[in-house]
Amino acid sequence: MLARLTGLALAALLAVPGHAAGDKTGVGVSSMIRPEANFGRGVSMTIWYPAQTGGGASELVGRNAVFEGTPAQREASPLPGKLPLVLLSHGGRRSSEQSGAWLAARLAEGGYIVAEVSGQRPRDPATALGEIWRRPAELGQALDLLLNDPDWQMRIDETRVAVAGVALGGTAAMMLAGGMIDEGAYARNCWTAHPSTDCEWFASGGIDPASVDPQALTLSRQDPRVRAVLAIAPEYLAEFRAASLAERGAQMTIFGLDEPAPGEARLAAQAGIEVLPLEGADLYDLFALCTPGGAKLLEEEGGDPALCGSTAEERSAVHEQLAESALDVLGRALLLPY
């Protein structure tokens, strides 16, 4: 499709068989930590999966003073059989682990094994410099680890692998489908009308993001094992080479926010990528529900209270839109011939 889908078109997508709203199952959660992976900085995965109900210890994953947790059963018995896998990378350079717990749980309810992948988060702008290329490399290594793990390799259908990402995670997901960042456009990003949210952070540390390793930035990260990509409000959308996405090796869907992002129209016209708008959503609505005191705590500690700016009802509505349409898109890409 060559433009943003209208509300009617989105409703038509949701009507396609593949995932029925209300089809629920128990959600199990496990962890995998490999300190030697990802160029020595380590890979940590929280793995969500359809589980037999009544087993495992109840847990609220990702709960802290700002965000509500997501309920799951720790080490519950998985449902039998091989299931499709979704690698999930949520948030920007400074996002905490398990930022995507709510989305991972919803996808697991829909019948997917979901591995939310979290490398060691950068402690300062200098260590964050290479995050744009480390994130997709991290996803590829995480897939290797899962498919070679004695327990998970028997549960994952390696012919049905997808990647979903939010913000910089969305950028990484697009790179695994073959998307290439234009080095010159990336170097100019902080001086455009659509700068990255981290530009001020880089500047505060005296770091020029254009000094990133050019070879690592422009190295292809395409992974032929990935059949579908869900890029949710991806960063640097306008900095992608349209030709690389036109020749992508996986089915790709971009989920946009309420306000269209720079680059959407160009990629739609030149690469034929459909853009599904999340009505009423801003970037922060893609994070978990906030605690009642979350906004005040952020303000007191010098954070951005806008992270908790929407009401629980508004954010829940965005979550519902994204989860249902993501399940529909995944069902089309992984359960039907592609």
Coordinates of C-alpha atoms in Angstrom, one line a residue:
M1 CA 0.0 0.0 0.0
L2 CA 1.3 3.4 -0.9
A3 CA -0.1 5.5 2.0
R4 CA -1.2 5.4 5.5
L5 CA -4.2 3.1 5.9
T6 CA -7.4 4.8 6.9
G7 CA -9.5 3.6 9.8
L8 CA -11.7 1.6 7.5
A9 CA -8.8 -0.1 5.9
L10 CA -7.3 -0.9 9.3
A11 CA -10.7 -2.4 10.4
A12 CA -10.7 -4.5 7.3
L13 CA -7.2 -5.8 8.2
L14 CA -8.4 -6.8 11.6
A15 CA -11.3 -8.7 10.1
V16 CA -8.9 -11.1 8.4
P17 CA -8.8 -14.6 10.0
G18 CA -5.7 -15.6 11.9
H19 CA -6.2 -14.1 15.4
A20 CA -9.5 -13.9 17.1
A21 CA -9.9 -11.3 19.8
G22 CA -10.5 -13.1 23.1
D23 CA -8.4 -16.1 22.3
K24 CA -6.3 -16.2 25.5
T25 CA -3.9 -18.6 27.1
G26 CA -1.6 -18.6 30.0
V27 CA 1.6 -16.6 29.7
G28 CA 4.9 -18.0 30.9
V29 CA 8.1 -16.1 31.3
S30 CA 11.7 -17.1 31.5
S31 CA 15.1 -15.5 31.2
M32 CA 18.3 -16.1 29.3
I33 CA 21.5 -14.2 29.9
R34 CA 24.7 -14.6 27.9
P35 CA 27.4 -12.2 29.1
E36 CA 29.8 -13.2 26.4
A37 CA 27.6 -12.3 23.5
N38 CA 27.1 -9.1 21.5
F39 CA 30.8 -8.0 21.3
G40 CA 31.3 -8.7 24.9
R41 CA 28.6 -6.4 26.3
G42 CA 26.2 -9.3 26.8
V43 CA 22.7 -10.2 25.7
S44 CA 19.8 -10.6 28.1
M45 CA 16.5 -11.9 27.0
T46 CA 13.1 -12.1 28.7
I47 CA 11.3 -14.9 26.9
W48 CA 7.5 -15.0 26.9
Y49 CA 5.5 -17.9 25.7
P50 CA 2.0 -19.6 25.7
A51 CA 1.9 -21.7 28.8
Q52 CA -0.2 -24.2 30.6
T53 CA -2.4 -22.4 33.1
G54 CA -1.9 -23.0 36.8
G55 CA 1.9 -23.5 36.8
G56 CA 4.8 -21.3 37.7
A57 CA 5.2 -18.5 40.2
S58 CA 3.1 -15.3 39.6
E59 CA 5.1 -12.3 38.8
L60 CA 4.7 -8.7 37.7
V61 CA 7.4 -8.3 35.1
G62 CA 8.9 -4.8 34.6
R63 CA 7.2 -3.3 37.6
N64 CA 8.9 -0.2 39.1
A65 CA 8.1 3.1 40.6
V66 CA 7.1 4.6 37.2
F67 CA 5.5 1.7 35.3
E68 CA 3.0 -0.9 36.1
G69 CA 4.2 -4.5 35.7
T70 CA 2.9 -7.2 33.4
P71 CA 1.6 -10.4 35.0
A72 CA 3.1 -13.7 33.9
Q73 CA 4.0 -17.1 35.4
R74 CA 7.7 -17.6 35.9
E75 CA 9.0 -20.8 34.4
A76 CA 5.5 -22.2 33.7
S77 CA 5.3 -25.2 31.5
P78 CA 5.1 -24.2 27.8
L79 CA 2.4 -25.5 25.6
P80 CA 3.5 -28.5 23.5
G81 CA 4.7 -28.2 19.9
K82 CA 6.8 -25.7 17.9
L83 CA 5.6 -22.1 17.7
P84 CA 6.6 -19.1 15.7
L85 CA 9.1 -16.7 17.3
V86 CA 9.1 -12.9 17.5
L87 CA 12.3 -11.1 18.5
L88 CA 11.3 -7.8 20.3
S89 CA 13.5 -4.7 20.7
H90 CA 11.7 -1.9 22.5
G91 CA 12.7 1.7 23.0
G92 CA 15.6 4.1 22.4
R93 CA 19.1 4.1 23.6
R94 CA 18.2 4.8 27.2
S95 CA 15.2 2.6 27.6
S96 CA 15.2 0.1 30.5
E97 CA 14.9 -3.6 30.1
Q98 CA 11.4 -5.1 29.8
S99 CA 10.0 -1.8 28.4
G100 CA 8.0 -4.0 26.0
A101 CA 6.7 -6.5 28.5
W102 CA 3.1 -5.5 27.9
L103 CA 3.4 -6.1 24.1
A104 CA 5.4 -9.3 24.6
A105 CA 2.7 -10.8 26.8
R106 CA -0.1 -9.9 24.4
L107 CA 1.8 -11.6 21.5
A108 CA 2.4 -14.7 23.7
E109 CA -1.3 -14.8 24.4
G110 CA -1.8 -14.9 20.7
G111 CA 0.4 -18.0 20.3
Y112 CA 3.9 -16.7 19.8
I113 CA 7.2 -17.2 21.6
V114 CA 8.5 -13.7 22.2
A115 CA 12.1 -12.9 23.1
E116 CA 12.5 -9.3 24.3
V117 CA 16.2 -8.7 23.7
S118 CA 18.2 -6.3 25.9
G119 CA 21.9 -5.7 25.7
Q120 CA 23.7 -3.8 28.4
R121 CA 22.2 -0.3 28.2
P122 CA 24.6 2.6 27.5
R123 CA 25.6 4.5 30.6
D124 CA 26.6 7.7 28.8
P125 CA 26.5 9.3 25.4
A126 CA 30.0 8.0 24.5
T127 CA 29.0 4.3 25.1
A128 CA 25.7 4.9 23.2
L129 CA 27.4 6.0 20.0
G130 CA 27.4 2.6 18.4
E131 CA 23.9 1.6 19.6
I132 CA 22.4 2.2 16.1
W133 CA 24.3 -0.7 14.7
R134 CA 24.8 -2.8 17.8
R135 CA 21.0 -3.2 18.3
P136 CA 20.4 -5.1 15.0
A137 CA 23.6 -7.1 15.5
E138 CA 22.3 -8.0 19.0
L139 CA 19.0 -9.3 17.6
G140 CA 20.9 -11.5 15.1
Q141 CA 23.0 -13.0 17.9
A142 CA 19.9 -13.5 20.1
L143 CA 18.4 -15.5 17.3
D144 CA 21.5 -17.6 17.1
L145 CA 21.4 -18.2 20.8
L146 CA 17.8 -19.3 20.9
L147 CA 18.1 -21.6 17.9
N148 CA 21.1 -23.3 19.4
D149 CA 19.8 -23.6 22.9
P150 CA 18.9 -27.2 23.9
D151 CA 15.6 -26.2 25.4
W152 CA 14.3 -23.5 23.0
Q153 CA 15.4 -25.0 19.7
M154 CA 12.8 -27.7 20.3
R155 CA 10.0 -25.2 20.8
I156 CA 10.7 -22.7 18.1
D157 CA 9.6 -23.1 14.5
E158 CA 12.7 -21.6 12.8
T159 CA 10.8 -21.2 9.5
R160 CA 8.5 -18.7 11.1
V161 CA 10.6 -15.9 12.6
A162 CA 9.6 -12.2 12.9
V163 CA 11.2 -9.1 14.5
A164 CA 9.2 -6.3 16.1
G165 CA 10.8 -3.1 17.3
V166 CA 9.8 0.2 18.9
A167 CA 11.7 3.4 18.3
L168 CA 15.4 2.5 17.8
G169 CA 14.3 -1.1 18.1
G170 CA 12.1 -0.4 15.1
T171 CA 15.1 0.9 13.2
A172 CA 17.0 -2.3 14.1
A173 CA 14.1 -4.4 12.9
M174 CA 14.1 -2.7 9.5
M175 CA 17.8 -3.3 9.2
L176 CA 17.3 -7.0 9.7
A177 CA 15.0 -7.0 6.7
G178 CA 17.7 -5.4 4.6
G179 CA 17.2 -1.7 5.3
M180 CA 20.3 0.4 5.0
I181 CA 20.9 3.8 6.7
D182 CA 22.3 6.5 4.5
E183 CA 25.6 7.5 6.2
G184 CA 25.4 11.2 5.1
A185 CA 21.7 11.6 6.1
Y186 CA 22.4 10.0 9.5
A187 CA 25.3 12.4 10.1
R188 CA 23.0 15.4 9.4
N189 CA 20.1 14.1 11.5
C190 CA 20.7 16.4 14.5
W191 CA 20.5 19.4 12.3
T192 CA 17.3 18.6 10.5
A193 CA 13.7 19.4 11.4
H194 CA 13.3 15.8 12.8
P195 CA 16.3 15.3 15.1
S196 CA 16.6 12.1 17.1
T197 CA 15.4 12.4 20.7
D198 CA 19.0 11.7 21.8
C199 CA 20.6 14.6 20.0
E200 CA 20.6 16.9 23.1
W201 CA 22.0 14.0 25.2
F202 CA 24.8 13.5 22.7
A203 CA 25.5 17.2 22.7
S204 CA 25.6 17.4 26.5
G205 CA 28.4 14.8 26.5
G206 CA 30.3 16.5 23.7
I207 CA 29.6 13.5 21.4
D208 CA 28.9 14.0 17.7
P209 CA 26.7 11.0 16.6
A210 CA 28.2 11.4 13.1
S211 CA 31.5 10.0 14.5
V212 CA 30.0 6.5 14.6
D213 CA 32.0 3.8 13.0
P214 CA 31.0 4.2 9.3
Q215 CA 31.8 0.7 8.4
A216 CA 29.7 -0.8 11.2
L217 CA 26.8 1.6 10.4
T218 CA 26.7 0.7 6.7
L219 CA 27.3 -3.0 7.0
S220 CA 24.3 -5.0 5.9
R221 CA 22.5 -6.6 8.9
Q222 CA 20.0 -8.4 6.7
D223 CA 19.1 -11.8 8.2
P224 CA 17.4 -14.3 5.7
R225 CA 15.8 -16.2 8.6
V226 CA 13.5 -13.2 9.3
R227 CA 10.2 -13.4 7.4
A228 CA 8.3 -10.5 8.8
V229 CA 9.2 -7.1 10.4
L230 CA 7.0 -4.9 12.5
A231 CA 8.6 -1.5 12.8
I232 CA 6.7 0.6 15.4
A233 CA 7.4 4.4 15.3
P234 CA 11.0 3.6 14.1
E235 CA 13.7 6.3 14.6
Y236 CA 15.7 7.5 11.6
L237 CA 12.9 6.6 9.2
A238 CA 13.8 9.5 6.9
E239 CA 17.5 8.4 6.9
F240 CA 16.9 5.0 5.3
R241 CA 17.8 4.3 1.7
A242 CA 14.5 3.7 0.0
A243 CA 16.1 1.4 -2.6
S244 CA 17.3 -1.0 0.2
L245 CA 13.8 -1.3 1.5
A246 CA 12.3 -1.8 -1.9
E247 CA 14.5 -4.9 -2.2
R248 CA 13.8 -6.0 1.4
G249 CA 14.0 -9.7 2.2
A250 CA 11.0 -9.8 4.6
Q251 CA 7.4 -8.6 4.7
M252 CA 7.5 -5.2 6.5
T253 CA 4.8 -3.2 8.2
I254 CA 5.4 0.2 9.8
F255 CA 3.2 1.4 12.6
G256 CA 3.1 5.1 12.7
L257 CA 1.9 7.5 15.4
D258 CA -1.0 9.9 15.3
E259 CA 1.2 12.5 13.6
P260 CA 2.9 11.2 10.5
A261 CA 6.7 10.9 10.7
P262 CA 9.2 12.4 8.2
G263 CA 10.0 9.8 5.6
E264 CA 6.7 7.9 5.7
A265 CA 5.4 9.3 2.4
R266 CA 8.7 8.8 0.7
L267 CA 9.1 5.1 1.8
A268 CA 5.5 4.4 0.9
A269 CA 5.9 5.8 -2.6
Q270 CA 9.4 4.5 -3.3
A271 CA 9.4 1.2 -1.4
G272 CA 5.8 0.3 -1.2
I273 CA 5.6 -0.2 2.5
E274 CA 2.3 0.1 4.2
V275 CA 2.0 2.4 7.2
L276 CA -0.7 1.6 9.8
P277 CA -1.4 4.7 12.0
L278 CA -2.1 4.2 15.7
E279 CA -4.9 6.6 16.2
G280 CA -4.4 9.0 19.1
A281 CA -0.9 7.6 19.9
D282 CA 2.3 9.4 20.7
L283 CA 5.7 7.7 21.3
Y284 CA 5.3 7.4 25.1
D285 CA 2.0 5.6 24.7
L286 CA 4.1 2.6 23.4
F287 CA 5.5 2.1 26.9
A288 CA 3.7 0.4 29.8
L289 CA 0.9 1.9 31.9
C290 CA 2.2 4.4 34.5
T291 CA 1.8 4.1 38.2
P292 CA -0.4 6.8 39.8
G293 CA 2.7 8.5 41.1
G294 CA 4.9 7.9 38.0
A295 CA 4.7 11.4 36.5
K296 CA 5.5 13.1 39.8
L297 CA 8.4 10.9 40.4
L298 CA 9.9 11.6 37.0
E299 CA 9.5 15.3 37.6
E300 CA 11.2 15.1 41.0
E301 CA 14.1 13.1 39.6
G302 CA 14.7 15.3 36.5
G303 CA 13.0 13.0 34.1
D304 CA 10.4 13.8 31.5
P305 CA 6.9 13.7 33.1
A306 CA 5.4 13.6 29.6
L307 CA 6.4 9.9 29.7
C308 CA 3.3 9.5 31.8
G309 CA 1.3 12.2 30.2
S310 CA -1.6 10.2 28.9
T311 CA -4.4 8.6 31.0
A312 CA -4.5 4.9 31.7
E313 CA -7.6 4.7 29.5
E314 CA -5.9 6.5 26.6
R315 CA -2.7 4.4 26.8
S316 CA -4.7 1.2 27.1
A317 CA -6.6 2.0 23.9
V318 CA -3.3 2.5 22.0
H319 CA -2.0 -0.8 23.4
E320 CA -5.2 -2.6 22.2
Q321 CA -4.9 -1.1 18.7
L322 CA -1.2 -2.1 18.4
A323 CA -1.6 -5.6 19.9
E324 CA -4.5 -6.6 17.8
S325 CA -3.2 -5.3 14.5
A326 CA 0.3 -6.7 15.2
L327 CA -1.2 -10.1 15.8
D328 CA -3.2 -9.8 12.6
V329 CA -0.1 -8.8 10.6
L330 CA 2.0 -11.6 12.1
G331 CA -0.7 -14.1 11.4
R332 CA -0.7 -13.2 7.7
A333 CA 3.1 -13.2 7.4
L334 CA 3.9 -16.3 9.5
L335 CA 0.9 -18.6 9.3
L336 CA 0.1 -18.2 5.6
P337 CA 2.5 -18.8 2.7
Y338 CA 4.7 -15.9 2.0

